[in-house]
XYZ file of C-alpha atoms in Angstrom:
562
model
C 26.878 15.818 -12.909
C 23.870 16.994 -10.885
C 21.696 16.704 -14.000
C 22.957 13.143 -14.569
C 22.005 12.142 -11.009
C 18.507 13.611 -11.496
C 18.060 12.001 -14.926
C 15.098 9.591 -15.046
C 16.010 5.925 -15.032
C 13.962 5.098 -18.145
C 16.447 7.158 -20.205
C 19.167 4.586 -19.535
C 19.933 2.170 -22.374
C 18.126 -1.132 -21.823
C 15.639 0.163 -19.230
C 12.604 1.789 -20.895
C 9.193 2.658 -19.400
C 8.065 -0.850 -18.431
C 11.284 -1.762 -16.650
C 11.414 1.706 -15.044
C 8.128 0.841 -13.304
C 9.788 -2.226 -11.776
C 12.763 -0.132 -10.655
C 10.368 2.320 -8.979
C 9.020 -0.588 -6.904
C 12.526 -0.812 -5.452
C 12.569 2.927 -4.755
C 14.805 3.697 -7.745
C 13.472 6.373 -10.093
C 16.623 8.245 -11.184
C 20.176 7.471 -12.295
C 21.463 8.912 -9.012
C 19.173 6.630 -6.994
C 20.384 3.650 -9.068
C 24.045 4.445 -8.373
C 23.151 4.624 -4.659
C 21.224 1.331 -4.838
C 23.980 -0.801 -3.377
C 24.320 -4.608 -3.570
C 22.915 -6.511 -0.574
C 25.628 -9.184 -0.941
C 28.379 -10.435 -3.244
C 29.189 -13.756 -4.871
C 32.935 -14.251 -4.510
C 34.580 -16.167 -7.367
C 38.083 -14.946 -6.531
C 38.929 -17.756 -4.080
C 37.795 -21.066 -5.642
C 38.060 -24.164 -3.479
C 37.990 -27.901 -4.073
C 34.726 -29.804 -3.601
C 36.202 -31.483 -0.507
C 36.644 -28.041 1.194
C 33.263 -26.661 0.086
C 31.209 -25.183 2.973
C 28.118 -27.244 3.793
C 24.888 -25.778 2.412
C 26.630 -22.618 1.132
C 27.289 -21.732 -2.516
C 30.945 -21.542 -3.494
C 33.189 -21.412 -6.567
C 35.020 -24.559 -7.710
C 37.648 -24.452 -10.472
C 37.630 -27.727 -12.427
C 38.310 -29.391 -15.791
C 35.406 -31.050 -17.622
C 36.359 -34.744 -18.015
C 34.057 -35.573 -20.876
C 31.048 -34.358 -22.891
C 27.767 -33.980 -20.942
C 25.417 -36.958 -21.203
C 21.696 -36.379 -21.779
C 19.055 -38.488 -20.026
C 15.409 -38.296 -18.989
C 13.912 -38.914 -15.553
C 10.852 -41.142 -15.044
C 8.679 -38.025 -15.057
C 10.142 -36.951 -18.399
C 12.472 -34.236 -17.076
C 15.532 -33.563 -19.233
C 18.755 -34.172 -17.281
C 22.346 -33.456 -18.265
C 25.184 -35.122 -16.328
C 28.896 -34.366 -16.641
C 32.045 -35.260 -14.746
C 34.561 -32.624 -13.600
C 37.936 -32.794 -11.837
C 39.190 -30.113 -9.414
C 42.733 -31.568 -9.338
C 42.061 -33.743 -6.303
C 38.522 -35.094 -6.563
C 36.081 -35.790 -9.363
C 32.484 -34.702 -8.950
C 29.230 -34.914 -10.884
C 27.491 -31.908 -12.431
C 23.727 -32.194 -12.899
C 21.629 -29.748 -14.938
C 17.833 -29.756 -15.276
C 15.700 -28.919 -18.315
C 18.548 -27.229 -20.174
C 19.084 -28.722 -23.669
C 21.927 -26.269 -24.406
C 24.363 -27.687 -21.842
C 26.074 -30.121 -24.317
C 26.841 -27.145 -26.611
C 27.968 -24.824 -23.812
C 30.310 -27.177 -21.914
C 33.329 -28.535 -23.797
C 35.355 -31.568 -22.707
C 38.899 -30.741 -21.551
C 38.180 -27.057 -20.868
C 38.614 -25.458 -17.434
C 35.577 -23.774 -15.898
C 34.573 -22.016 -12.713
C 31.427 -23.680 -11.354
C 29.361 -21.786 -8.759
C 26.746 -23.522 -6.614
C 26.207 -25.759 -3.584
C 28.240 -28.943 -3.213
C 26.547 -32.005 -1.732
C 28.542 -34.998 -0.507
C 27.604 -38.639 0.068
C 30.322 -41.158 1.022
C 33.008 -39.015 -0.677
C 30.884 -38.752 -3.816
C 30.489 -35.087 -4.615
C 27.850 -33.391 -6.741
C 26.879 -29.871 -7.816
C 23.265 -29.472 -8.915
C 22.473 -26.782 -11.502
C 25.613 -24.693 -10.933
C 26.365 -21.508 -12.837
C 29.554 -21.756 -14.871
C 32.076 -19.519 -16.641
C 35.213 -20.243 -18.675
C 37.998 -19.982 -16.064
C 39.813 -17.204 -17.939
C 36.732 -14.928 -18.176
C 34.964 -15.509 -14.842
C 34.216 -12.389 -12.764
C 36.169 -12.034 -9.506
C 33.187 -10.745 -7.534
C 29.570 -10.434 -8.650
C 27.070 -8.089 -6.981
C 23.708 -9.392 -5.729
C 20.971 -6.726 -5.561
C 17.601 -6.600 -3.794
C 15.106 -7.726 -6.453
C 11.452 -7.602 -7.380
C 9.474 -9.921 -9.655
C 10.473 -9.279 -13.267
C 13.721 -7.533 -12.347
C 16.658 -9.865 -11.713
C 19.976 -9.007 -10.096
C 21.680 -9.415 -13.483
C 19.369 -6.876 -15.145
C 19.961 -4.413 -12.299
C 23.727 -4.931 -12.607
C 23.505 -4.184 -16.350
C 21.660 -0.913 -15.686
C 24.184 0.061 -12.994
C 27.068 -0.630 -15.393
C 25.377 1.623 -17.955
C 24.946 4.387 -15.339
C 28.570 4.139 -14.189
C 29.686 4.533 -17.789
C 27.982 7.946 -17.895
C 29.874 9.303 -14.880
C 32.391 12.033 -15.779
C 36.052 11.573 -14.799
C 35.714 14.246 -12.097
C 32.754 13.866 -9.782
C 31.821 16.469 -7.184
C 32.551 14.832 -3.833
C 30.737 15.826 -0.607
C 33.862 14.816 1.352
C 36.996 16.988 1.151
C 40.312 15.577 -0.143
C 41.896 16.211 3.291
C 39.181 14.190 5.028
C 39.507 11.320 2.547
C 43.279 11.323 2.880
C 43.128 11.403 6.687
C 40.942 8.277 6.841
C 42.453 6.516 3.825
C 39.181 6.496 1.884
C 38.604 6.540 -1.903
C 36.853 9.357 -3.763
C 33.155 9.179 -4.649
C 33.587 8.013 -8.266
C 35.957 5.209 -7.281
C 33.752 4.202 -4.338
C 30.606 3.979 -6.491
C 32.434 1.899 -9.098
C 33.954 -0.472 -6.536
C 30.880 -0.952 -4.388
C 29.049 -2.279 -7.461
C 31.823 -4.076 -9.362
C 34.820 -4.630 -7.072
C 37.905 -6.556 -8.243
C 38.001 -8.301 -4.833
C 36.156 -8.311 -1.493
C 38.740 -6.094 0.216
C 38.113 -3.324 -2.323
C 34.345 -3.766 -1.932
C 34.649 -3.381 1.853
C 36.722 -0.188 1.528
C 34.194 1.319 -0.908
C 31.344 0.384 1.419
C 33.201 1.910 4.386
C 33.663 5.187 2.494
C 29.959 5.404 1.508
C 28.813 4.611 5.063
C 31.207 7.277 6.372
C 29.711 9.795 3.932
C 26.160 8.962 5.065
C 27.131 9.382 8.719
C 28.801 12.747 8.044
C 25.694 14.011 6.226
C 23.424 12.621 8.990
C 25.429 14.295 11.762
C 25.515 17.614 9.863
C 21.757 17.428 9.270
C 21.086 16.638 12.923
C 23.322 19.505 14.021
C 21.134 21.834 11.937
C 18.060 20.413 13.694
C 19.809 20.920 17.006
C 20.394 24.597 16.168
C 16.650 24.959 15.615
C 16.040 23.472 19.052
C 18.161 26.087 20.800
C 15.837 28.787 19.528
C 13.996 30.805 22.169
C 10.922 29.083 23.591
C 7.563 30.864 23.678
C 6.801 28.910 26.875
C 9.651 29.402 29.381
C 8.672 28.144 32.845
C 8.611 30.868 35.482
C 8.695 28.503 38.448
C 9.733 24.930 39.296
C 6.957 22.980 41.034
C 8.899 19.702 41.427
C 8.878 19.859 45.232
C 5.096 20.220 45.255
C 4.756 17.262 42.877
C 7.019 15.060 45.021
C 4.805 15.682 48.048
C 1.950 13.962 46.138
C 3.939 10.781 45.478
C 3.508 7.716 47.710
C 7.112 6.687 46.958
C 10.606 8.184 46.770
C 12.317 8.847 43.453
C 15.658 7.288 42.536
C 18.702 9.502 42.095
C 18.504 8.972 38.302
C 14.849 10.104 38.217
C 15.632 13.213 40.272
C 18.546 14.030 37.941
C 16.389 13.599 34.804
C 13.674 15.875 36.265
C 16.267 18.548 37.121
C 17.670 18.378 33.568
C 14.197 18.712 32.020
C 13.115 21.583 34.286
C 16.426 23.385 33.654
C 15.758 23.127 29.898
C 12.225 24.496 30.213
C 13.307 27.369 32.496
C 16.338 28.289 30.372
C 14.328 30.249 27.832
C 15.057 27.722 25.075
C 12.833 24.910 23.851
C 13.404 21.584 25.615
C 14.105 18.685 23.224
C 15.141 15.726 25.349
C 15.316 11.926 25.042
C 14.566 10.022 28.256
C 15.976 6.515 27.953
C 15.575 3.807 30.572
C 14.556 0.200 31.107
C 10.936 -0.794 31.554
C 10.247 -0.150 35.247
C 13.011 2.442 35.678
C 10.487 5.216 36.277
C 10.167 7.165 33.022
C 6.446 7.791 33.685
C 7.145 9.515 37.019
C 9.738 11.779 35.358
C 7.339 12.775 32.576
C 4.553 13.340 35.138
C 6.811 15.694 37.116
C 7.562 17.731 33.984
C 3.863 17.780 33.012
C 2.979 18.953 36.559
C 5.347 21.947 36.416
C 4.237 22.816 32.875
C 0.535 22.748 33.856
C 1.172 24.783 37.028
C 2.814 27.400 34.775
C -0.409 27.700 32.779
C 0.439 25.337 29.910
C -1.238 22.249 28.492
C 0.586 18.953 27.951
C 0.063 16.043 25.535
C 1.280 12.454 25.797
C 1.184 10.182 22.738
C 1.432 6.381 23.124
C 1.647 3.819 20.272
C -1.309 1.636 21.314
C -4.722 2.168 22.860
C -3.919 -0.244 25.689
C -0.840 1.750 26.688
C -2.662 5.084 26.262
C -5.395 3.919 28.672
C -2.775 2.738 31.139
C -0.999 6.113 31.002
C -4.294 7.981 31.385
C -5.085 5.970 34.542
C -1.584 6.543 35.990
C -1.542 10.282 35.273
C -5.093 10.721 36.577
C -4.067 9.190 39.922
C -0.989 11.433 40.095
C -2.395 14.746 38.829
C -6.144 14.865 39.516
C -5.653 15.118 43.327
C -3.881 18.424 42.553
C -6.924 19.635 40.579
C -5.555 18.925 37.119
C -7.850 17.533 34.403
C -6.595 14.527 32.416
C -8.322 13.486 29.159
C -8.009 10.355 27.008
C -8.383 10.409 23.215
C -8.261 7.198 21.186
C -9.577 6.105 17.807
C -12.334 4.035 19.383
C -13.825 6.897 21.434
C -17.530 7.538 20.657
C -18.405 10.597 18.570
C -20.298 12.496 21.347
C -17.545 11.828 23.892
C -14.858 12.880 21.414
C -16.731 16.078 20.535
C -17.015 17.095 24.221
C -13.361 16.223 24.853
C -12.104 18.268 21.890
C -14.238 21.245 22.932
C -12.882 21.145 26.504
C -9.349 20.809 25.142
C -9.668 23.862 22.895
C -11.192 25.879 25.733
C -8.318 24.992 28.070
C -10.424 22.853 30.450
C -8.163 19.816 29.910
C -4.615 20.171 31.233
C -3.146 16.906 29.940
C -4.405 14.950 26.931
C -3.256 11.350 26.634
C -3.875 9.438 23.419
C -2.742 7.414 20.437
C -2.047 8.681 16.889
C -5.512 10.237 17.187
C -3.781 13.210 18.866
C -2.319 14.348 15.543
C -5.671 14.349 13.693
C -6.772 17.665 12.191
C -9.678 18.242 14.600
C -7.470 18.210 17.713
C -6.796 21.816 18.795
C -5.101 22.859 22.023
C -5.622 26.078 23.959
C -1.962 26.511 24.969
C 0.109 23.407 24.278
C 3.466 23.829 25.998
C 4.803 20.272 26.466
C 4.667 17.209 24.200
C 5.641 13.729 25.448
C 5.920 10.661 23.177
C 6.238 7.206 24.751
C 8.000 4.252 23.105
C 9.672 6.643 20.662
C 10.825 3.781 18.365
C 7.176 3.258 17.352
C 6.825 6.795 15.981
C 8.458 8.437 12.994
C 10.019 11.893 13.036
C 7.039 13.153 10.993
C 4.525 11.999 13.640
C 6.587 13.584 16.384
C 6.690 16.823 14.380
C 2.932 16.659 13.658
C 2.148 16.564 17.375
C 4.557 19.440 18.067
C 2.825 21.410 15.302
C -0.344 21.401 17.436
C 1.319 24.153 19.456
C 3.803 26.970 18.922
C 7.158 25.132 19.330
C 6.220 23.346 22.585
C 8.810 21.680 24.795
C 9.364 18.049 23.791
C 10.228 14.905 25.760
C 10.572 11.549 23.985
C 10.819 8.324 25.997
C 12.271 4.972 24.980
C 12.892 1.656 26.749
C 15.180 0.496 23.921
C 18.748 0.209 25.234
C 20.822 2.654 23.190
C 24.563 3.138 23.791
C 25.261 6.820 24.497
C 27.412 7.311 21.384
C 24.741 5.742 19.148
C 21.997 7.797 20.806
C 23.962 10.965 20.039
C 23.919 9.984 16.355
C 20.338 8.663 16.038
C 18.831 11.349 18.272
C 21.419 14.032 17.566
C 18.706 16.690 17.667
C 17.881 15.779 21.292
C 19.609 16.108 24.655
C 19.911 12.838 26.531
C 18.788 11.787 30.015
C 19.424 8.187 31.104
C 17.657 6.365 33.945
C 20.385 3.962 35.025
C 18.914 3.022 38.426
C 15.956 0.803 39.279
C 13.461 1.718 42.026
C 13.967 0.005 45.422
C 12.486 -3.489 45.671
C 12.732 -4.183 41.935
C 14.278 -7.624 41.548
C 16.722 -8.565 38.825
C 15.075 -10.231 35.822
C 16.303 -13.794 35.257
C 16.463 -14.891 31.602
C 16.808 -18.507 30.441
C 17.110 -20.072 26.979
C 15.029 -23.265 26.902
C 15.147 -25.757 24.030
C 11.973 -27.442 22.783
C 12.898 -30.791 24.358
C 12.431 -29.139 27.784
C 9.006 -27.726 26.910
C 7.186 -29.847 29.506
C 9.541 -28.615 32.239
C 8.849 -25.042 31.158
C 5.092 -25.620 31.362
C 5.567 -27.270 34.751
C 7.284 -24.085 35.937
C 4.376 -21.987 34.605
C 1.823 -24.208 36.359
C 3.737 -23.889 39.635
C 3.683 -20.067 39.396
C -0.045 -20.077 38.567
C -0.761 -22.308 41.576
C 1.138 -19.741 43.682
C -1.371 -17.143 42.468
C 0.857 -15.537 39.818
C 0.131 -14.840 36.131
C 2.128 -15.467 32.963
C 2.664 -14.055 29.482
C 3.331 -16.283 26.480
C 4.529 -14.386 23.376
C 4.220 -15.844 19.855
C 5.515 -14.295 16.591
C 2.424 -15.111 14.484
C -1.334 -14.631 14.975
C -2.975 -17.484 13.044
C -2.094 -20.977 11.893
C -0.757 -21.194 8.333
C 0.927 -17.775 8.383
C 4.319 -19.485 8.694
C 6.070 -22.353 10.412
C 6.279 -20.226 13.557
C 4.226 -20.562 16.737
C 0.924 -18.710 16.419
C -1.376 -17.241 19.050
C -4.613 -19.012 18.051
C -3.098 -22.490 17.615
C -1.001 -22.115 20.745
C -4.043 -21.161 22.824
C -5.888 -24.316 21.689
C -2.955 -26.582 22.619
C -2.490 -24.789 25.916
C -6.114 -25.339 26.903
C -6.406 -28.927 25.638
C -2.987 -30.486 26.205
C -0.257 -28.410 27.842
C -1.965 -26.579 30.745
C -5.604 -27.745 30.903
C -7.609 -26.155 33.664
C -5.618 -22.882 33.635
C -7.557 -19.870 32.366
C -5.898 -18.565 29.202
C -6.889 -15.902 26.639
C -5.406 -14.419 23.454
C -4.368 -10.838 22.681
C -3.144 -9.482 19.343
C -3.196 -6.269 17.346
C -5.987 -7.184 14.880
C -8.570 -7.694 17.617
C -11.226 -5.013 18.007
C -10.328 -2.351 20.569
C -13.240 -3.359 22.824
C -12.110 -7.023 22.807
C -8.496 -6.080 23.540
C -9.450 -3.810 26.406
C -11.780 -6.455 27.847
C -9.002 -9.088 27.804
C -6.454 -6.705 29.333
C -8.840 -5.549 32.062
C -9.592 -9.164 33.063
C -5.870 -9.984 32.985
C -5.090 -6.930 35.145
C -7.833 -7.991 37.583
C -6.317 -11.486 37.851
C -9.248 -13.259 36.176
C -6.947 -14.650 33.446
C -3.880 -16.678 34.442
C -2.117 -16.850 31.065
C -2.107 -14.228 28.311
C -1.062 -15.648 24.934
C -0.075 -12.644 22.851
C 1.931 -11.197 20.002
C 4.484 -8.454 20.696
C 1.600 -6.024 21.316
C 2.529 -6.506 25.002
C 6.027 -5.069 24.466
C 4.771 -1.517 24.964
C 4.733 -1.672 28.732
C 1.410 -3.165 29.850
C 1.595 -3.023 33.630
C 0.394 -6.115 35.509
C 2.638 -6.497 38.599
C 1.264 -9.974 39.380
C 2.474 -11.343 36.006
C 5.939 -12.601 36.920
C 6.855 -14.988 34.076
C 7.096 -14.477 30.320
C 7.678 -17.343 27.897
C 8.809 -16.193 24.418
C 8.365 -18.705 21.599
C 10.709 -18.607 18.555
C 12.903 -16.125 20.414
C 15.453 -16.260 17.578
C 12.984 -14.341 15.384
C 13.166 -11.202 17.523
C 15.862 -8.543 17.639
C 17.806 -7.937 20.858
C 16.071 -4.594 21.424
C 12.640 -6.197 21.085
C 13.531 -9.025 23.473
C 14.853 -6.433 25.909
C 11.575 -4.486 25.791
C 9.576 -7.697 26.241
């Protein structure tokens, strides 16, 4: 069976080299990958309804008798139209087909069909435009709908899957044991693969899907447990001494109980003799930076170097400024490496880093470039972990000899889910906010109250505050969504004239972005109209209001980070 799963997809009947190229666009290059290429949805023909009960705007199946032969006509523009009348037992409705001269031969008067499409109603007159149809006695119960690419329809994919399923032997090696399947009432692998693609009903499809998801989770957890075993290996950089008390004496504020607990957990890891691999999760403003700074301080005092990787240049600069203020008074050297750094400056920085003159290097993805060499890298920190892949995290760790690792995320992750997604990491949660931090108030505002919303913004600006406005698109014409450039024009000319407003988005040159952010941080700009580039924790305490346009287009995690 293993050889069947590895068999190239072009060897399947009806595929061939040209079609195989289209399958590869979908990430399917073997028979095994095709069998694991599951439908994204199903068309359910098993519960036909009458046209009167049809859901509005949704396709559905209607069982009906054709009342007479289809009539052919032409529109004013010359389009071929075919009209027919059908009866579902309670109501009659019109069928309309476009540019299909074969309809009169395919539909026979008096026969019962299953019609599948959207029903439109007007004064109890019902119509289905261009529905699919099957003789009632040979209609499928459920039909799979696959992700597609141009030139490769869902029907063609279904045909190839049916061919692949036909090659499966009666006994298939199953990664799940019979006892496990029996305990959870799940089908075997062969049955699950067959029923996830071509189920007799939706209940069977759901059970097959449940079994395959369960299998993926079991394999994921087992794989992560293997990674976890690697993490408990002895560390080449065990800390000899905890310098947390010394670090706290440098702070102009007091830590929360959650911050103190997270620091203790991290220090305990690094002093235990094993490699620290820890996820620090907490809301924006909960104090993750102070925790990471405390761990960096102890690591540096023990003769190690530290690295902090941030997803954007703006955030990297912000971190470099924060860490410089915290660590440089203690005689520690903080460096900043970004893609836009000049060649001479970068050369000097990399030389100092390799010679051990820089204790903490803050930067973007530039940190994992080949030329970056550390003298004794003992601690790696990644901020906004959701922006980095496992490979990037590993590439930064590879700059040293199994350094300690701390990853930080502001994305709210339930503990059980975190244990699955980050199963290779221990978990520290910052569940307290620093004193004086007020609760964030969130309101959903419909477009008819836009002027009131802008009135609120103007009031805050007149009080000396600043505002963010977040749009999902950058330029006009990209979509029907609000865009940064068009929004800025309307803001200046119509909505809030007289208020200083500027734009910020990812495609701007680094120098332009930094200039805008610096002026916003200095209070010279009242309103920053931006894309979600601001979600990565830009710190401007005077900005107290954020207006998010087209909020329905963002995920809950992204809105939370914003």
